[in-house]
PDB file of C-alpha atoms in Angstrom:
ATOM      1  CA  MET A   5      41.155 -16.442 130.628  1.00 57.00           C
ATOM      2  CA  ALA A   6      41.798 -15.357 134.208  1.00 69.00           C
ATOM      3  CA  SER A   7      45.340 -15.237 135.497  1.00 82.00           C
ATOM      4  CA  SER A   8      46.335 -17.586 138.291  1.00 83.00           C
ATOM      5  CA  THR A   9      46.818 -14.670 140.697  1.00 87.00           C
ATOM      6  CA  ASN A  10      43.303 -13.307 140.158  1.00 92.00           C
ATOM      7  CA  SER A  11      41.832 -16.784 140.436  1.00 92.00           C
ATOM      8  CA  MET A  12      43.855 -17.467 143.571  1.00 93.00           C
ATOM      9  CA  LEU A  13      42.711 -14.269 145.295  1.00 95.00           C
ATOM     10  CA  SER A  14      39.077 -14.679 144.340  1.00 96.00           C
ATOM     11  CA  SER A  15      39.011 -18.322 145.454  1.00 96.00           C
ATOM     12  CA  PHE A  16      40.594 -17.358 148.796  1.00 96.00           C
ATOM     13  CA  PHE A  17      37.993 -14.632 149.272  1.00 97.00           C
ATOM     14  CA  LEU A  18      35.195 -17.029 148.363  1.00 97.00           C
ATOM     15  CA  PHE A  19      36.585 -19.672 150.748  1.00 97.00           C
ATOM     16  CA  THR A  20      36.699 -17.158 153.601  1.00 97.00           C
ATOM     17  CA  VAL A  21      33.154 -15.915 153.000  1.00 97.00           C
ATOM     18  CA  MET A  22      31.691 -19.409 152.616  1.00 97.00           C
ATOM     19  CA  LEU A  23      33.451 -20.717 155.734  1.00 97.00           C
ATOM     20  CA  SER A  24      32.308 -17.720 157.760  1.00 97.00           C
ATOM     21  CA  LEU A  25      28.703 -18.099 156.640  1.00 97.00           C
ATOM     22  CA  GLN A  26      28.773 -21.830 157.320  1.00 97.00           C
ATOM     23  CA  GLU A  27      30.028 -21.230 160.857  1.00 96.00           C
ATOM     24  CA  MET A  28      27.484 -18.476 161.439  1.00 97.00           C
ATOM     25  CA  TYR A  29      24.581 -20.699 160.402  1.00 96.00           C
ATOM     26  CA  ARG A  30      25.829 -24.032 161.709  1.00 94.00           C
ATOM     27  CA  GLY A  31      22.938 -24.251 164.171  1.00 95.00           C
ATOM     28  CA  ILE A  32      20.455 -24.029 161.325  1.00 96.00           C
ATOM     29  CA  LEU A  33      22.471 -26.443 159.164  1.00 95.00           C
ATOM     30  CA  ALA A  34      22.447 -29.038 161.956  1.00 95.00           C
ATOM     31  CA  SER A  35      18.730 -28.644 162.698  1.00 95.00           C
ATOM     32  CA  SER A  36      17.279 -31.116 160.177  1.00 95.00           C
ATOM     33  CA  GLU A  37      18.345 -33.943 157.884  1.00 95.00           C
ATOM     34  CA  LEU A  38      18.011 -31.899 154.717  1.00 96.00           C
ATOM     35  CA  PHE A  39      20.002 -29.004 156.123  1.00 96.00           C
ATOM     36  CA  THR A  40      22.665 -31.456 157.315  1.00 96.00           C
ATOM     37  CA  ILE A  41      23.062 -32.707 153.749  1.00 96.00           C
ATOM     38  CA  LEU A  42      23.190 -29.074 152.609  1.00 96.00           C
ATOM     39  CA  GLY A  43      25.955 -28.464 155.165  1.00 96.00           C
ATOM     40  CA  GLY A  44      27.960 -31.305 153.647  1.00 96.00           C
ATOM     41  CA  PHE A  45      27.397 -29.899 150.170  1.00 97.00           C
ATOM     42  CA  ILE A  46      28.569 -26.457 151.266  1.00 97.00           C
ATOM     43  CA  SER A  47      31.664 -28.047 152.807  1.00 97.00           C
ATOM     44  CA  SER A  48      32.368 -29.845 149.532  1.00 97.00           C
ATOM     45  CA  LEU A  49      32.155 -26.472 147.787  1.00 97.00           C
ATOM     46  CA  LEU A  50      34.755 -25.306 150.307  1.00 97.00           C
ATOM     47  CA  PHE A  51      36.892 -28.234 149.134  1.00 97.00           C
ATOM     48  CA  LEU A  52      36.492 -27.164 145.526  1.00 96.00           C
ATOM     49  CA  VAL A  53      37.356 -23.520 146.201  1.00 97.00           C
ATOM     50  CA  LEU A  54      40.306 -24.408 148.448  1.00 96.00           C
ATOM     51  CA  LEU A  55      41.624 -26.841 145.845  1.00 95.00           C
ATOM     52  CA  THR A  56      41.494 -24.024 143.297  1.00 94.00           C
ATOM     53  CA  PHE A  57      43.363 -21.733 145.686  1.00 95.00           C
ATOM     54  CA  ILE A  58      46.078 -24.281 146.449  1.00 95.00           C
ATOM     55  CA  GLY A  59      46.518 -25.213 142.784  1.00 92.00           C
ATOM     56  CA  ASN A  60      46.834 -21.592 141.702  1.00 92.00           C
ATOM     57  CA  PHE A  61      49.207 -20.835 144.575  1.00 93.00           C
ATOM     58  CA  GLN A  62      51.450 -23.735 143.600  1.00 92.00           C
ATOM     59  CA  GLU A  63      51.296 -22.693 139.951  1.00 89.00           C
ATOM     60  CA  SER A  64      52.323 -19.125 140.799  1.00 89.00           C
ATOM     61  CA  CYS A  65      55.238 -20.476 142.862  1.00 90.00           C
ATOM     62  CA  GLY A  66      56.298 -22.781 140.049  1.00 88.00           C
ATOM     63  CA  VAL A  67      55.644 -25.958 142.034  1.00 87.00           C
ATOM     64  CA  ARG A  68      53.930 -28.935 140.432  1.00 83.00           C
ATOM     65  CA  THR A  69      50.448 -29.615 141.807  1.00 77.00           C
ATOM     66  CA  GLY A  70      49.783 -33.179 142.923  1.00 83.00           C
ATOM     67  CA  TRP A  71      47.658 -35.279 145.226  1.00 89.00           C
ATOM     68  CA  GLY A  72      48.972 -33.438 148.274  1.00 91.00           C
ATOM     69  CA  ALA A  73      46.826 -30.451 147.393  1.00 93.00           C
ATOM     70  CA  VAL A  74      43.757 -32.671 147.103  1.00 95.00           C
ATOM     71  CA  ILE A  75      44.403 -34.333 150.452  1.00 96.00           C
ATOM     72  CA  LEU A  76      45.014 -31.009 152.210  1.00 96.00           C
ATOM     73  CA  ALA A  77      41.881 -29.404 150.732  1.00 96.00           C
ATOM     74  CA  GLU A  78      39.793 -32.464 151.610  1.00 97.00           C
ATOM     75  CA  PHE A  79      41.102 -32.507 155.176  1.00 97.00           C
ATOM     76  CA  VAL A  80      40.274 -28.829 155.711  1.00 97.00           C
ATOM     77  CA  ALA A  81      36.802 -29.294 154.207  1.00 97.00           C
ATOM     78  CA  LEU A  82      36.109 -32.324 156.405  1.00 97.00           C
ATOM     79  CA  VAL A  83      37.185 -30.446 159.529  1.00 97.00           C
ATOM     80  CA  ALA A  84      34.906 -27.556 158.542  1.00 97.00           C
ATOM     81  CA  ALA A  85      32.064 -30.035 157.973  1.00 97.00           C
ATOM     82  CA  GLY A  86      32.738 -31.621 161.347  1.00 96.00           C
ATOM     83  CA  THR A  87      32.107 -28.336 163.115  1.00 96.00           C
ATOM     84  CA  VAL A  88      28.541 -28.390 161.799  1.00 96.00           C
ATOM     85  CA  HIS A  89      27.443 -32.022 162.265  1.00 95.00           C
ATOM     86  CA  ARG A  90      28.955 -35.501 162.109  1.00 94.00           C
ATOM     87  CA  VAL A  91      26.813 -36.485 159.130  1.00 95.00           C
ATOM     88  CA  CYS A  92      28.139 -33.441 157.243  1.00 96.00           C
ATOM     89  CA  ILE A  93      31.547 -35.133 157.200  1.00 97.00           C
ATOM     90  CA  THR A  94      30.180 -38.100 155.268  1.00 97.00           C
ATOM     91  CA  THR A  95      28.138 -36.038 152.823  1.00 97.00           C
ATOM     92  CA  CYS A  96      31.050 -33.641 152.316  1.00 97.00           C
ATOM     93  CA  PHE A  97      33.333 -36.544 151.464  1.00 98.00           C
ATOM     94  CA  LEU A  98      30.840 -38.027 148.999  1.00 97.00           C
ATOM     95  CA  PHE A  99      30.098 -34.723 147.271  1.00 98.00           C
ATOM     96  CA  SER A 100      33.822 -33.904 147.160  1.00 97.00           C
ATOM     97  CA  MET A 101      34.628 -37.190 145.448  1.00 97.00           C
ATOM     98  CA  VAL A 102      31.965 -36.474 142.824  1.00 97.00           C
ATOM     99  CA  PHE A 103      33.432 -32.997 142.270  1.00 96.00           C
ATOM    100  CA  LEU A 104      36.943 -34.447 142.057  1.00 95.00           C
ATOM    101  CA  TYR A 105      35.831 -37.021 139.476  1.00 95.00           C
ATOM    102  CA  GLU A 106      34.181 -34.324 137.372  1.00 95.00           C
ATOM    103  CA  ILE A 107      37.232 -32.040 137.626  1.00 92.00           C
ATOM    104  CA  ASN A 108      39.484 -34.905 136.569  1.00 91.00           C
ATOM    105  CA  LYS A 109      37.215 -35.731 133.627  1.00 93.00           C
ATOM    106  CA  LEU A 110      37.055 -32.064 132.553  1.00 92.00           C
ATOM    107  CA  SER A 111      40.818 -31.696 132.877  1.00 87.00           C
ATOM    108  CA  GLY A 112      41.350 -34.784 130.750  1.00 88.00           C
ATOM    109  CA  MET A 113      39.069 -33.398 128.043  1.00 89.00           C
ATOM    110  CA  ILE A 114      40.801 -30.006 128.013  1.00 85.00           C
ATOM    111  CA  HIS A 115      44.337 -31.395 128.080  1.00 80.00           C
ATOM    112  CA  GLY A 116      43.431 -34.083 125.568  1.00 80.00           C
ATOM    113  CA  LYS A 117      42.255 -31.421 123.111  1.00 70.00           C
ATOM    114  CA  ALA A 118      45.402 -29.376 123.717  1.00 60.00           C
ATOM    115  CA  GLU A 119      47.578 -32.417 123.005  1.00 61.00           C
ATOM    116  CA  LEU A 120      45.675 -33.118 119.800  1.00 56.00           C
ATOM    117  CA  LYS A 121      46.188 -29.513 118.651  1.00 61.00           C
ATOM    118  CA  ALA A 122      49.873 -29.724 119.494  1.00 58.00           C
ATOM    119  CA  LYS A 123      50.291 -32.940 117.516  1.00 61.00           C
ATOM    120  CA  ARG A 124      48.590 -31.498 114.428  1.00 58.00           C
ATOM    121  CA  TYR A 125      50.973 -28.590 114.052  1.00 55.00           C
TER     122      TYR A 125
END
């Protein structure tokens, strides 16, 4: 399992590269409907990577992660989507909510199994 520091650094690097590429190709991403949806999807991936960075940063500082990290990551992703096209904001929000639901479901499964193991012993 990766440490929180390695995960934090790699997610920050990935966020920087993805944001740079999105800004470089924003003309292409805004050129058609399909590419506009792709721009929103890429921005929602920015949300996912930034949420990972913020969560790992707070964990390394010893601070409890909460909804503030989700709101901050979503805001940054929506601003990044807005630089491409207005429709990217909507698609980014929708894709981000799907990702957030899946992360919450996965977290519940992992922590639920850990609680069951802890109760057995």
